[in-house]
Amino acid sequence: MSEENQPAAVAVLDADGCHFIRSVDPDTALTLFAVASEDPHSWDEMVDYWPRYRTPVVCEFLSGLPVEKVDQASMMQTIRQTDAWMVLDLIQKRLITGPGVSKTGRDEAFSMVDDDNDDDQSFPLSIHLPPWWELHEQVDAAVIDAIRETPIHKPHVDRDVLYGDPLLEDIASRALDTVRSEAWLTSNAVHNPRSRYPFTIAVHRDWLMTPREDLGGRMPRQLLHGAHSWIGLLVWAQQLRLHERGPIVAAPDHVFGYENAPMGDEEMVVYFDICRELVDAAWDWCTSERGIYAIQHDPECHLLLVQWLREVKQQWLDAPFEGGSPPSFIIECSRRRVPRGVGVPIAGMTRQEEKDSHVADCDCPICSMMADGVFGIGVVGLDGHHLETDNEFAFSMLETREEWEEEQRSYAEFDKEFERETTGHVEDNNDELDEFESVWSGNVTEQPIPGDPHGQLKMAFLLSEIISEMDSLQTAEGEIPILNERFRDYRSCDDDQLAAAAERLKQHLQYLANQHPELTGRSADFQSRIDEQLRQRGSDASP
């Protein structure tokens, strides 16, 4: 890390004093720099965060370093005698380096190479300083004694308000006001759930956009933003370690400020979904027999609805989400800054991402390949695209209205350009079928797909189209499972069994074509592609 690859002095300042390492090798210094990405509060927390950044080129435990407790005057005296130094000020949230330390930057990725390993294997190390941290690189030591230049604006998330009874009470009040309103009574919302959607948007939006006294005048929406992009980078850094066969290590949940720590992307997405779930549950209760009776006769109907929503919330948090892990686990992973690798253990956590029941039971050959691990370790995530479908700033993952409005303008321009390109005059040549027209509805390129040397992924895409057509034709029970089984045997068998497996797959395809003439063209083309693959693999195996 030092410009001449020499040892550096490192000081960590926290409320307990100065933790000083008089000389540390460049790899360890860079790893300490990276640990600051987690926004540690103390030296002990740096020790806890160390495993998330530790690679084989540095010591296993941070406690193994020769750390001294010294007064700041002694630390400054030593630092002034060298240019190679680094100070992590955990109190003022600053990272400061001396002139003899090469610049690193706020967001960087490095490959740590183990020189003692014969294969020169490298290990990823990512640095993503929090937005509220100041970075002063290659500066004079006088900066250490100065106060930081800007106030610390770290997001503070009150989850007791966001997830607790304040949320439930607000939704209950708004729902009850809505069902008593003229707009609701004159609509068909009582009998038609689809008619309730505009009311759902309004309740959800108003909850997020109304300043609250228990939040110090802030709106709930403001608590969702401020750091989710940074946390996304920390999650991505752990995913890089996973792809390089390193362990996923969860951020500890006992650190200072964990309960009120900023929200990440996936927690924000789940929060949107839980709000929608609760609003929909409120409509269900208000339109049920007991709800209608309570609204008309019970002065405590608000309390009854809150109790109902409390039960709905807990059940939803603990139930599988879209066939996978429950929302409570997704939230925990987001808060502990780890990706969700399917079936991959997470150091520091007892649970792991469950195999999606959709993938396990699906007829799609691509899903089957995913379940078999053909594409390597599967990492699942929520991208939050549905947060933008209502065209409401309140739900957007963008923090400011200015950013959101700019995005809306970009979408509008894209739509106009797309319309210009698609509404031009196109000569109608459909009177006669082009003899060279593809039998496939999608675009089929003859170029290989990267990472798919034998063309199996491309074949899976084509087979999924055949299966989709079989679904629409309502083919006999068992025909699709047999087809998937024959394809699985073909793509996973040993070379000496390849010809026989290919013949069984072709025979079933021909059987399907005979039974369902609509499949004839696709079946014939797929069989010819099998023959071409066999020829190609045979030529590759030739000396």
XYZ file of C-alpha atoms in Angstrom, residues 70-330:
261
model
C -0.822 4.835 23.296
C -1.760 8.443 23.844
C -2.333 10.555 20.764
C 0.756 12.659 21.387
C 2.995 9.579 21.213
C 1.216 8.400 18.089
C 1.696 11.801 16.421
C 5.371 11.849 17.322
C 5.938 8.518 15.583
C 3.861 9.444 12.535
C 5.771 12.684 11.984
C 8.936 10.626 11.593
C 7.641 8.803 8.500
C 5.572 9.465 5.384
C 4.043 5.978 5.359
C 1.127 6.139 7.800
C -2.643 5.740 7.957
C -5.173 6.894 10.549
C -8.716 5.529 10.863
C -10.643 8.070 12.909
C -13.719 6.108 13.994
C -15.023 9.035 16.049
C -15.061 11.664 13.305
C -15.553 9.105 10.520
C -12.403 9.937 8.600
C -9.661 7.953 6.883
C -6.368 9.829 6.552
C -3.143 8.712 4.853
C 0.325 10.188 4.652
C 2.348 11.217 1.575
C 4.134 7.859 1.532
C 0.954 5.843 1.066
C -0.365 5.405 -2.457
C -3.841 6.720 -3.207
C -6.580 4.131 -2.928
C -9.908 5.902 -3.419
C -13.352 5.496 -1.892
C -14.579 2.707 -4.185
C -11.956 0.317 -5.452
C -11.392 -3.382 -6.004
C -8.076 -5.180 -5.616
C -6.718 -8.649 -6.258
C -4.663 -9.840 -3.335
C -2.025 -12.281 -4.599
C -0.527 -14.941 -2.384
C 3.153 -14.903 -3.329
C 3.756 -18.061 -1.294
C 1.278 -20.029 -3.406
C 2.672 -21.678 -6.526
C -0.483 -21.070 -8.595
C -0.455 -17.303 -7.895
C -4.101 -17.422 -6.914
C -5.650 -14.004 -6.303
C -8.347 -13.057 -3.831
C -10.769 -10.129 -4.198
C -10.677 -7.217 -1.776
C -13.191 -4.398 -2.175
C -13.233 -0.937 -0.624
C -16.465 1.062 -0.414
C -16.297 3.814 2.184
C -19.660 4.964 3.601
C -21.028 8.193 2.067
C -20.575 10.095 5.351
C -16.896 9.220 5.735
C -14.273 11.753 4.738
C -11.187 10.539 2.875
C -7.948 12.539 3.041
C -5.136 10.868 1.117
C -1.457 11.847 0.987
C -1.876 14.768 3.363
C 0.187 16.351 6.103
C -0.070 14.873 9.591
C -1.635 18.142 10.807
C -4.933 16.952 9.306
C -5.161 14.282 12.015
C -5.616 16.902 14.754
C -8.099 18.965 12.731
C -11.853 18.493 12.981
C -13.724 17.022 10.032
C -14.767 19.419 7.285
C -18.463 18.529 7.036
C -21.198 17.336 9.441
C -21.813 13.587 9.697
C -25.055 12.793 7.865
C -25.556 9.119 8.610
C -29.085 7.755 7.989
C -30.879 6.722 11.169
C -33.625 4.152 10.578
C -36.286 3.812 13.265
C -37.497 0.296 12.533
C -39.845 0.373 15.532
C -41.865 2.968 13.626
C -41.391 1.544 10.146
C -42.371 -2.018 11.040
C -44.154 -1.664 14.349
C -47.542 -0.546 15.599
C -47.129 3.023 14.242
C -47.219 1.536 10.732
C -50.172 -0.722 11.526
C -52.126 2.041 13.242
C -51.555 4.434 10.359
C -52.665 1.921 7.724
C -55.702 0.970 9.814
C -56.757 4.614 10.224
C -56.342 5.399 6.540
C -58.128 2.210 5.488
C -61.100 2.908 7.761
C -61.327 6.503 6.555
C -61.212 5.247 2.981
C -63.984 2.660 3.270
C -66.237 5.320 4.814
C -65.504 7.804 2.015
C -67.831 8.626 -0.855
C -65.180 7.636 -3.379
C -65.056 4.114 -1.952
C -68.809 3.779 -1.541
C -69.483 4.861 -5.129
C -66.836 2.528 -6.528
C -66.989 -1.221 -6.947
C -64.130 -1.726 -4.487
C -66.260 -3.644 -1.995
C -66.852 -6.489 -4.453
C -63.983 -6.105 -6.937
C -60.410 -6.270 -5.530
C -59.036 -4.712 -8.714
C -61.045 -1.576 -8.071
C -59.204 -1.134 -4.780
C -55.822 -0.547 -6.398
C -56.004 3.285 -6.597
C -56.965 3.338 -2.919
C -54.027 1.036 -2.131
C -51.612 3.400 -3.847
C -53.044 6.360 -1.933
C -52.783 4.712 1.499
C -49.247 3.470 0.841
C -48.102 6.810 -0.594
C -49.595 8.848 2.235
C -47.937 6.670 4.873
C -44.533 7.187 3.262
C -44.899 10.900 2.500
C -46.465 12.246 5.722
C -44.083 13.816 8.285
C -44.387 12.228 11.719
C -43.740 13.564 15.195
C -42.239 10.241 16.333
C -39.699 10.570 13.514
C -38.721 14.105 14.450
C -40.707 15.580 11.591
C -39.252 13.242 8.985
C -41.340 11.241 6.535
C -41.062 7.423 6.626
C -39.784 7.515 3.056
C -36.729 9.486 4.140
C -35.658 6.636 6.413
C -35.454 4.232 3.490
C -32.852 6.255 1.630
C -29.366 7.616 2.088
C -27.196 4.509 2.006
C -28.815 1.622 0.126
C -26.406 1.942 -2.811
C -23.437 1.745 -0.432
C -24.829 -1.370 1.260
C -25.422 -2.875 -2.166
C -21.694 -2.501 -2.855
C -20.815 -4.246 0.413
C -23.115 -7.126 -0.537
C -21.533 -7.260 -3.989
C -18.074 -7.436 -2.380
C -19.148 -10.562 -0.495
C -20.556 -11.994 -3.704
C -17.172 -11.543 -5.382
C -15.616 -13.551 -2.564
C -18.207 -16.267 -3.113
C -17.438 -16.474 -6.837
C -13.764 -16.910 -5.972
C -14.724 -19.779 -3.637
C -14.272 -17.713 -0.534
C -16.690 -17.780 2.405
C -19.637 -15.417 2.788
C -19.271 -13.712 6.147
C -22.191 -11.854 7.701
C -21.669 -8.504 9.351
C -22.133 -8.940 13.125
C -25.510 -8.014 14.573
C -24.204 -6.935 17.968
C -22.327 -3.846 16.786
C -23.165 -0.330 17.913
C -26.159 1.109 16.054
C -27.186 -2.146 14.357
C -30.886 -1.653 15.169
C -30.936 1.774 13.523
C -28.412 1.123 10.745
C -29.220 2.271 7.194
C -31.441 0.217 4.924
C -30.150 -1.740 1.940
C -31.723 -2.395 -1.460
C -33.387 -5.690 -0.609
C -34.809 -4.494 2.688
C -36.256 -1.492 0.836
C -37.917 -3.801 -1.694
C -39.308 -6.065 1.024
C -40.581 -3.014 2.885
C -42.563 -1.967 -0.175
C -44.054 -5.451 -0.376
C -44.976 -5.653 3.296
C -46.753 -2.289 3.097
C -48.766 -3.524 0.110
C -49.529 -6.790 1.896
C -50.828 -4.933 4.945
C -52.968 -2.517 2.918
C -54.505 -5.400 0.981
C -55.139 -7.236 4.250
C -56.884 -4.133 5.589
C -59.254 -4.120 2.590
C -59.963 -7.815 3.118
C -60.842 -7.205 6.760
C -62.967 -4.122 6.020
C -65.006 -6.000 3.407
C -65.439 -9.180 5.464
C -68.579 -9.824 7.501
C -66.844 -9.246 10.822
C -65.122 -6.136 9.494
C -68.361 -4.611 8.161
C -70.101 -5.344 11.458
C -67.238 -3.843 13.487
C -67.134 -0.697 11.367
C -70.861 -0.181 11.821
C -71.239 -1.160 15.488
C -67.919 -1.419 17.371
C -66.225 1.807 18.528
C -62.977 -0.152 18.888
C -62.929 -1.353 15.290
C -59.600 0.437 14.797
C -57.989 -1.677 17.522
C -59.473 -4.840 16.025
C -58.036 -4.002 12.619
C -54.605 -3.247 14.096
C -54.619 -6.616 15.845
C -55.545 -8.312 12.574
C -52.732 -6.529 10.734
C -50.256 -7.480 13.450
C -51.029 -11.159 12.846
C -50.892 -10.748 9.064
C -47.509 -9.036 9.292
C -45.909 -11.794 11.338
C -47.340 -14.563 9.171
C -46.123 -12.835 6.016
C -42.623 -12.254 7.388
C -42.253 -15.930 8.299
C -43.842 -17.509 5.195
C -41.868 -18.439 2.031
C -41.547 -15.525 -0.368
C -42.249 -16.451 -4.004
C -41.262 -20.049 -3.282
C -37.974 -19.153 -1.613
C -36.821 -17.955 1.773
C -39.143 -15.899 3.995
C -39.002 -12.086 3.992
C -37.582 -12.098 7.531
C -34.487 -13.896 6.216
C -34.188 -11.596 3.203
